[in-house]
Every structure is written in structure tokens, then in C-alpha cells.
């Protein structure tokens, strides 16, 4: 028992999507259990961290989650991740794996767009210099917009005629057309409410009076609700990343555009996270995802009573670079923050089903539902 939503990870080739997925889905042996009956080849399990109520109620020693795990009052709840392949310009026209890319998106509730902040890969993932990562943010939204709006625009005259003849509520008519994108009537209703409340369309919800421009306005609002997107600005430790990050933050500061707002941009270094985890497994360092630093044998620390391995000079130098360029500069590798933001943007909160807070000898807080 955990969650029923799906977080989809998208990104052009060489943006670091594979490293990001490895970083967020790399589970240790003790957390191999998860509540999903079937895991497809392009699916994985990530973990949403939160403070467990076992601390507040004094039952930390009895806290035995059925799924995920809890360490010293920090709980990690499994969430389903989907690797969406085929993101290249022209995906909406079937280029590359475009049809599969768009079909996979239908199963997602929220998107994580992994973007190469260094500007060293072009729109097709080829090595280059000076590429503007803003282009990637814009054309992801552009491809999804072209997919949804293009399908509606071609059939709009017939949709309006049928709507007028049946006198159906506008939301029902739109939901009938948009249901194929994995949407619910509630999402269509919220998009329509936004249009009416903000007067973005002069004729509000009167479909028969909508122009194609009005339809396009609605599609943009609908996409905000149907495919909320978190941008994971990756490779933040690369030489040109700093100036690109500043430019992107400036563009989206206090302004929502391209389906993105400033609070949904998270700085990440997936490769740094993967390396730190590997060092933990090999007993070179103590570190937990989300920490702002690690400790090693150089610090005279033991790992659960076992002395940490001594670092060779090459490993010490690489860890030092990660500490200086990522952890000290940005506060963490950011990969956990991306998952947290993806869950929170959907408005989910944790619920712990229990019959009583008096657990006695029983195991506590076995389930957590988002």
C-alpha cells in the first residue's frame, strides 16, 4: 500500500536521464519489496522521503513498514517511476520513437524533465558547445502541445456540431475528446474553471463560440493541469552550468511560462549521487541521499562499528570535487528534492491507516498511503 500515481522521467539523449533514474531508483537489498504487482521493463521504483510519525508517538523501534523502509524516523515511501524514451524534436510527428513517447505519457501523472544544464549537448543529444538549455524546456512543452492541440484542431468543427446538437455540458464534451490522454473529468473541470475564473477566453465555457485561438488557450491551461512538469537541471557541476542556471532562473522568476514555474526547477547532479551511493556500498563513506555532506575514513568515523575503507588519492580527489562543486555549493545532489517536488505538485499528503495509536506489542505504522 503506497501510491497509485506514476512519475514519468523524460529527457533527450545524453541529458543524464539514465543516470538520474539510476540515482532515484537504486534501492538497497533491504528495500527490495514494493507494492506493485507488475513492474514493466521501462518502470522502476523511486522513494519519497518524509518524517515518520513513529518518532512523535515513541514507537520507532516498532516501526516496520510493509513497503519501503524507515530509518531513525525518516520514512521512504515507494512511488512508481516510468522511463519515457524517444524524446527528440518532432516526436509529435512520429520522429524517432515519437509515437511510443507520446503513448507512454498517457500513463503519467507528473513529468520530470531531465535537462542538461551544461549546454554541451544539442537538441538531438549530440556533443556541442554553447547550447541553450531553455530550448529543451520549450520544445518538450511544444511537442505535447502539438500532439494534443493538433488532434483537437483537425476535428474541432465536427466536435462543435455534435456538442451543439446534443446540448452536452462543455466539460463533458471536452472530456470525451481528451479522455484518450489519460485524463479524468476532474482535471478537465479544473482547467475549465481556470479559464472561466481568469477570463482567458472571452466566451468562457461556450464551446460553440470558441475560435481556434480560444481552443489553443484552453489546451495550454489543460496541459498545466494534466502534465505538471518538474525540471531537473542536471550536470550542475559542469563548467558552463552556472551561467545557464542563472539565465533559466531569471527567465522563470515570478513568471510561469512553457508550462514551468520557478519553484518547479530543481538543480541536480545525478552522476554525483550515483558515485556517492557506490562509495557507500563499498564502505568508503557514510552518506544518505539528501545529505549536504559525507564522512570518510579521513574524518576518523566508523560505519556501524566497522572502520571505513581508506581512500586512494584518485577517489579522494573525486569526492572532494563533489563536495566542493555540488554539496557545499548547492546543499545536496538534488535528486531527492526532485521526487519530493513531483509528489507535492500533485497535492498528495501521507496517510497512515491504523485502528489505534496504542500498538502494544504489534508493529507500528505498517502502511503509508499517498
Coordinates of C-alpha atoms in Angstrom, one line a residue:
X1 CA 0.0 0.0 0.0
X2 CA 1.7 3.2 -1.2
X3 CA 0.7 5.2 -4.2
X4 CA -1.2 4.7 -7.4
X5 CA 0.2 7.6 -9.4
X6 CA 3.1 7.5 -11.9
X7 CA 6.0 9.8 -12.2
X8 CA 7.4 9.8 -15.7
X9 CA 11.0 10.7 -16.5
X10 CA 11.7 12.3 -19.8
X11 CA 14.8 13.8 -21.4
X12 CA 16.7 14.0 -24.7
X13 CA 19.6 11.6 -25.3
X14 CA 22.7 12.4 -23.2
X15 CA 20.9 14.8 -20.9
X16 CA 21.6 12.4 -18.0
X17 CA 18.1 10.7 -17.8
X18 CA 19.6 7.2 -17.3
X19 CA 21.9 8.5 -14.5
X20 CA 19.0 10.3 -12.9
X21 CA 16.9 7.2 -12.9
X22 CA 19.7 5.1 -11.5
X23 CA 20.1 7.7 -8.8
X24 CA 16.5 7.8 -7.7
X25 CA 15.7 4.1 -8.2
X26 CA 18.8 2.5 -6.8
X27 CA 17.3 0.6 -3.8
X28 CA 19.4 -1.4 -1.3
X29 CA 18.7 -5.1 -0.5
X30 CA 16.5 -4.3 2.5
X31 CA 14.1 -2.3 0.4
X32 CA 13.5 -4.7 -2.4
X33 CA 9.9 -5.1 -1.5
X34 CA 7.3 -2.9 -3.2
X35 CA 3.5 -2.9 -3.5
X36 CA 3.1 -3.0 -7.3
X37 CA 2.0 -6.3 -8.8
X38 CA 3.8 -5.9 -12.1
X39 CA 6.9 -3.8 -13.0
X40 CA 7.4 -3.4 -16.7
X41 CA 10.9 -3.1 -18.2
X42 CA 10.6 0.7 -18.5
X43 CA 9.3 1.1 -15.0
X44 CA 11.1 1.4 -11.7
X45 CA 10.6 2.3 -8.1
X46 CA 11.7 5.6 -6.5
X47 CA 11.3 6.7 -2.9
X48 CA 9.6 9.7 -1.4
X49 CA 11.1 10.7 1.9
X50 CA 9.1 12.1 4.8
X51 CA 9.2 12.3 8.6
X52 CA 7.5 9.2 10.0
X53 CA 5.0 9.6 12.9
X54 CA 6.8 6.8 14.8
X55 CA 9.0 9.4 16.4
X56 CA 6.2 11.6 17.7
X57 CA 4.4 8.5 19.1
X58 CA 7.6 6.9 20.6
X59 CA 7.4 3.7 18.6
X60 CA 10.5 4.0 16.4
X61 CA 11.7 0.5 17.4
X62 CA 8.3 -1.0 16.3
X63 CA 8.0 0.9 13.0
X64 CA 8.1 -1.8 10.4
X65 CA 6.8 -0.5 7.0
X66 CA 5.2 -3.1 4.8
X67 CA 6.7 -1.3 1.8
X68 CA 9.8 0.9 1.7
X69 CA 11.7 1.5 5.0
X70 CA 12.1 3.7 8.0
X71 CA 15.5 4.7 9.5
X72 CA 15.6 6.8 12.7
X73 CA 12.2 8.3 11.9
X74 CA 12.9 9.1 8.3
X75 CA 10.5 7.1 6.1
X76 CA 10.9 6.3 2.5
X77 CA 7.7 5.5 0.6
X78 CA 7.9 3.8 -2.8
X79 CA 6.5 5.6 -5.8
X80 CA 6.2 4.2 -9.4
X81 CA 8.6 5.7 -11.9
X82 CA 8.3 5.4 -15.7
X83 CA 11.2 5.8 -18.2
X84 CA 9.8 7.5 -21.3
X85 CA 12.1 7.1 -24.3
X86 CA 12.0 8.8 -27.6
X87 CA 12.1 12.5 -26.7
X88 CA 13.5 14.3 -29.8
X89 CA 12.2 17.3 -31.8
X90 CA 9.4 16.2 -34.0
X91 CA 8.2 13.5 -31.6
X92 CA 4.6 14.7 -32.1
X93 CA 5.1 13.9 -35.8
X94 CA 6.3 10.4 -35.1
X95 CA 10.0 11.2 -35.4
X96 CA 12.4 8.8 -33.5
X97 CA 10.3 6.9 -31.0
X98 CA 7.7 9.7 -31.1
X99 CA 4.6 7.5 -31.1
X100 CA 5.8 5.4 -28.2
X101 CA 6.9 8.5 -26.3
X102 CA 3.5 10.1 -26.6
X103 CA 1.7 6.9 -25.8
X104 CA 3.8 6.4 -22.6
X105 CA 3.0 10.0 -21.5
X106 CA -0.7 9.0 -21.2
X107 CA 0.2 6.8 -18.2
X108 CA 2.0 9.6 -16.3
X109 CA 0.5 11.9 -13.6
X110 CA 3.5 14.2 -13.4
X111 CA 6.6 14.6 -15.5
X112 CA 10.3 15.0 -14.5
X113 CA 12.1 16.6 -17.4
X114 CA 15.9 16.0 -17.1
X115 CA 17.7 18.9 -18.8
X116 CA 21.4 19.2 -19.5
X117 CA 22.3 22.5 -17.8
X118 CA 25.8 22.4 -19.1
X119 CA 24.8 23.3 -22.7
X120 CA 27.2 20.6 -24.1
X121 CA 24.6 18.6 -25.9
X122 CA 22.3 19.8 -28.8
X123 CA 18.6 19.1 -29.2
X124 CA 19.4 15.6 -30.5
X125 CA 21.9 14.8 -27.7
X126 CA 25.0 15.3 -29.9
X127 CA 28.0 16.8 -28.3
X128 CA 28.3 20.6 -28.9
X129 CA 29.2 23.8 -27.1
X130 CA 27.1 26.8 -26.1
X131 CA 23.7 25.2 -26.5
X132 CA 20.9 27.0 -24.6
X133 CA 19.1 24.5 -22.3
X134 CA 16.0 26.7 -22.4
X135 CA 15.4 25.3 -25.9
X136 CA 14.8 21.9 -24.4
X137 CA 12.3 23.1 -21.8
X138 CA 10.4 24.9 -24.6
X139 CA 10.3 22.1 -27.1
X140 CA 9.1 19.5 -24.6
X141 CA 6.0 21.6 -24.0
X142 CA 5.8 22.3 -27.7
X143 CA 5.7 18.6 -28.6
X144 CA 3.0 17.8 -26.1
X145 CA 1.0 20.9 -27.2
X146 CA 1.3 19.9 -30.9
X147 CA 0.1 16.4 -30.0
X148 CA -3.0 17.5 -28.1
X149 CA -3.9 20.6 -29.9
X150 CA -3.2 19.1 -33.3
X151 CA -5.6 16.2 -32.7
X152 CA -8.4 18.6 -31.5
X153 CA -7.9 21.3 -34.2
X154 CA -8.4 18.8 -37.0
X155 CA -11.7 17.6 -35.6
X156 CA -12.9 20.8 -34.0
X157 CA -15.8 21.7 -36.4
X158 CA -17.3 18.3 -36.0
X159 CA -16.8 18.4 -32.3
X160 CA -18.7 21.7 -32.0
X161 CA -21.5 20.5 -34.3
X162 CA -22.0 17.4 -32.1
X163 CA -21.8 19.4 -28.9
X164 CA -24.4 21.8 -30.2
X165 CA -26.7 19.0 -31.3
X166 CA -26.5 17.1 -28.0
X167 CA -26.5 20.2 -25.8
X168 CA -24.0 18.4 -23.6
X169 CA -22.1 20.3 -20.8
X170 CA -18.9 21.7 -22.2
X171 CA -16.8 19.8 -19.7
X172 CA -18.4 16.5 -20.8
X173 CA -17.7 17.3 -24.5
X174 CA -14.1 18.2 -23.8
X175 CA -13.5 15.2 -21.5
X176 CA -14.9 12.9 -24.3
X177 CA -12.2 14.2 -26.6
X178 CA -9.4 14.4 -24.0
X179 CA -10.0 11.1 -22.3
X180 CA -7.5 9.3 -24.6
X181 CA -4.7 11.3 -22.9
X182 CA -5.3 9.5 -19.6
X183 CA -7.2 12.4 -18.1
X184 CA -10.1 12.5 -15.7
X185 CA -13.2 14.7 -15.9
X186 CA -12.0 16.4 -12.7
X187 CA -8.8 17.6 -14.5
X188 CA -10.9 18.9 -17.4
X189 CA -13.2 20.7 -15.0
X190 CA -10.3 22.3 -13.2
X191 CA -8.8 23.5 -16.5
X192 CA -12.2 25.0 -17.4
X193 CA -12.6 26.6 -14.0
X194 CA -9.2 28.3 -14.5
X195 CA -10.2 29.6 -18.0
X196 CA -13.5 31.0 -16.6
X197 CA -12.0 32.4 -13.4
X198 CA -9.2 34.2 -15.3
X199 CA -11.3 35.2 -18.3
X200 CA -8.6 33.9 -20.6
X201 CA -11.3 33.2 -23.2
X202 CA -13.9 35.9 -23.8
X203 CA -16.8 33.4 -24.3
X204 CA -15.7 31.4 -21.3
X205 CA -17.2 27.9 -21.5
X206 CA -19.4 28.4 -24.6
X207 CA -17.6 26.0 -26.9
X208 CA -19.8 26.9 -29.9
X209 CA -18.3 30.4 -29.7
X210 CA -14.7 29.4 -29.3
X211 CA -12.2 30.3 -32.1
X212 CA -9.2 28.0 -32.7
X213 CA -7.1 30.5 -30.8
X214 CA -9.5 30.0 -27.8
X215 CA -9.2 26.3 -28.2
X216 CA -5.4 26.7 -28.1
X217 CA -5.6 28.8 -24.9
X218 CA -7.7 26.0 -23.3
X219 CA -5.2 23.3 -24.3
X220 CA -2.4 25.2 -22.7
X221 CA -4.3 25.5 -19.4
X222 CA -5.3 21.8 -19.7
X223 CA -1.7 20.8 -20.1
X224 CA -0.7 22.7 -17.0
X225 CA -3.2 20.5 -15.0
X226 CA -2.8 17.3 -16.9
X227 CA 1.0 17.2 -17.2
X228 CA 2.6 19.2 -14.4
X229 CA 6.3 19.2 -15.0
X230 CA 9.4 19.4 -12.8
X231 CA 12.6 20.4 -14.5
X232 CA 15.7 18.6 -13.1
X233 CA 18.5 20.9 -14.2
X234 CA 21.2 18.2 -14.4
X235 CA 25.1 18.3 -14.6
X236 CA 25.2 21.4 -12.3
X237 CA 28.9 20.7 -11.7
X238 CA 29.9 21.3 -15.3
X239 CA 31.9 24.4 -16.3
X240 CA 29.1 26.3 -18.1
X241 CA 26.2 25.2 -16.0
X242 CA 26.4 28.2 -13.6
X243 CA 25.6 30.8 -16.2
X244 CA 22.9 28.7 -17.8
X245 CA 21.3 28.1 -14.5
X246 CA 21.2 31.8 -13.7
X247 CA 19.7 32.5 -17.1
X248 CA 17.0 29.9 -16.7
X249 CA 16.1 31.0 -13.2
X250 CA 15.9 34.6 -14.4
X251 CA 13.5 33.6 -17.2
X252 CA 11.1 31.8 -14.9
X253 CA 11.4 34.0 -11.9
X254 CA 7.9 35.0 -10.8
X255 CA 6.6 34.1 -14.2
X256 CA 5.1 30.8 -15.3
X257 CA 5.8 30.0 -19.0
X258 CA 6.4 27.0 -21.1
X259 CA 4.4 25.0 -18.5
X260 CA 7.2 25.7 -15.9
X261 CA 7.4 27.9 -12.8
X262 CA 10.5 28.8 -10.8
X263 CA 9.5 26.6 -7.8
X264 CA 9.4 23.5 -10.1
X265 CA 13.0 23.9 -11.2
X266 CA 15.4 21.7 -9.2
X267 CA 19.2 21.7 -9.5
X268 CA 20.7 18.2 -9.7
X269 CA 23.9 16.2 -10.3
X270 CA 22.8 12.6 -10.9
X271 CA 26.3 11.3 -11.6
X272 CA 27.5 12.7 -8.3
X273 CA 24.6 10.9 -6.5
X274 CA 25.4 7.6 -8.3
X275 CA 29.1 7.9 -7.3
X276 CA 28.3 8.7 -3.7
X277 CA 26.0 5.7 -3.4
X278 CA 28.6 3.4 -4.9
X279 CA 31.1 4.7 -2.3
X280 CA 28.6 3.9 0.4
X281 CA 28.1 0.4 -0.8
X282 CA 31.8 -0.2 -0.9
X283 CA 32.1 1.2 2.6
X284 CA 34.3 4.2 1.7
X285 CA 31.9 6.8 3.1
X286 CA 28.9 7.4 5.2
X287 CA 26.2 9.3 3.3
X288 CA 22.4 9.3 2.8
X289 CA 20.6 10.7 -0.2
X290 CA 19.7 14.3 0.5
X291 CA 22.6 15.0 2.9
X292 CA 24.7 18.1 2.5
X293 CA 28.0 16.2 3.1
X294 CA 29.5 12.8 3.7
X295 CA 32.1 11.5 6.1
X296 CA 35.1 9.2 5.2
X297 CA 38.0 7.5 6.9
X298 CA 39.8 10.8 6.7
X299 CA 37.3 12.0 9.3
X300 CA 38.0 9.1 11.7
X301 CA 34.5 7.8 11.5
X302 CA 33.3 4.2 11.7
X303 CA 30.3 2.9 9.8
X304 CA 28.1 1.0 12.3
X305 CA 31.1 0.0 14.2
X306 CA 33.1 -1.0 11.1
X307 CA 36.0 1.1 10.1
X308 CA 35.6 2.9 6.7
X309 CA 38.0 1.9 4.0
X310 CA 40.9 4.2 3.3
X311 CA 40.6 6.4 0.2
X312 CA 43.1 6.3 -2.6
X313 CA 44.2 9.7 -3.9
X314 CA 42.1 9.5 -7.1
X315 CA 38.9 8.7 -5.1
X316 CA 39.7 11.3 -2.5
X317 CA 40.1 13.9 -5.3
X318 CA 36.8 13.0 -6.9
X319 CA 34.9 13.0 -3.6
X320 CA 36.5 16.4 -2.9
X321 CA 35.2 17.8 -6.2
X322 CA 31.7 16.5 -5.5
X323 CA 31.9 18.1 -2.0
X324 CA 33.1 21.5 -3.4
X325 CA 31.1 21.7 -6.7
X326 CA 27.8 20.1 -5.6
X327 CA 27.2 19.5 -1.9
X328 CA 28.7 22.7 -0.5
X329 CA 27.6 24.9 -3.4
X330 CA 24.0 23.6 -3.8
X331 CA 23.3 21.8 -0.5
X332 CA 22.7 18.4 -1.9
X333 CA 22.8 16.4 -5.2
X334 CA 19.2 17.4 -5.7
X335 CA 17.8 14.1 -6.9
X336 CA 15.7 13.5 -3.8
X337 CA 14.4 17.1 -4.0
X338 CA 13.1 16.3 -7.5
X339 CA 11.0 13.4 -6.2
X340 CA 9.7 15.4 -3.3
X341 CA 8.6 18.2 -5.6
X342 CA 7.0 15.8 -8.1
X343 CA 4.8 14.3 -5.3
X344 CA 4.0 17.7 -3.7
X345 CA 2.9 19.3 -7.0
X346 CA 0.2 16.7 -7.3
X347 CA -1.1 17.7 -3.8
X348 CA -0.6 14.3 -2.2
X349 CA -0.2 14.0 1.6
X350 CA 0.8 10.9 3.6
X351 CA -1.9 9.0 5.4
X352 CA -1.2 6.2 7.9
X353 CA -4.2 3.8 8.3
X354 CA -4.3 2.5 11.9
X355 CA -7.0 1.2 14.1
X356 CA -5.4 2.6 17.2
X357 CA -2.3 4.5 18.3
X358 CA -1.9 2.1 21.1
X359 CA 0.2 -0.5 19.3
X360 CA 1.1 -2.7 22.3
X361 CA 3.4 -5.4 21.0
X362 CA 2.3 -5.0 17.4
X363 CA 4.3 -3.5 14.7
X364 CA 3.6 0.2 14.1
X365 CA 2.7 2.2 11.1
X366 CA 2.9 -0.6 8.6
X367 CA 1.3 1.3 5.8
X368 CA 1.6 4.7 4.3
X369 CA -0.7 5.9 1.5
X370 CA 0.0 9.0 -0.5

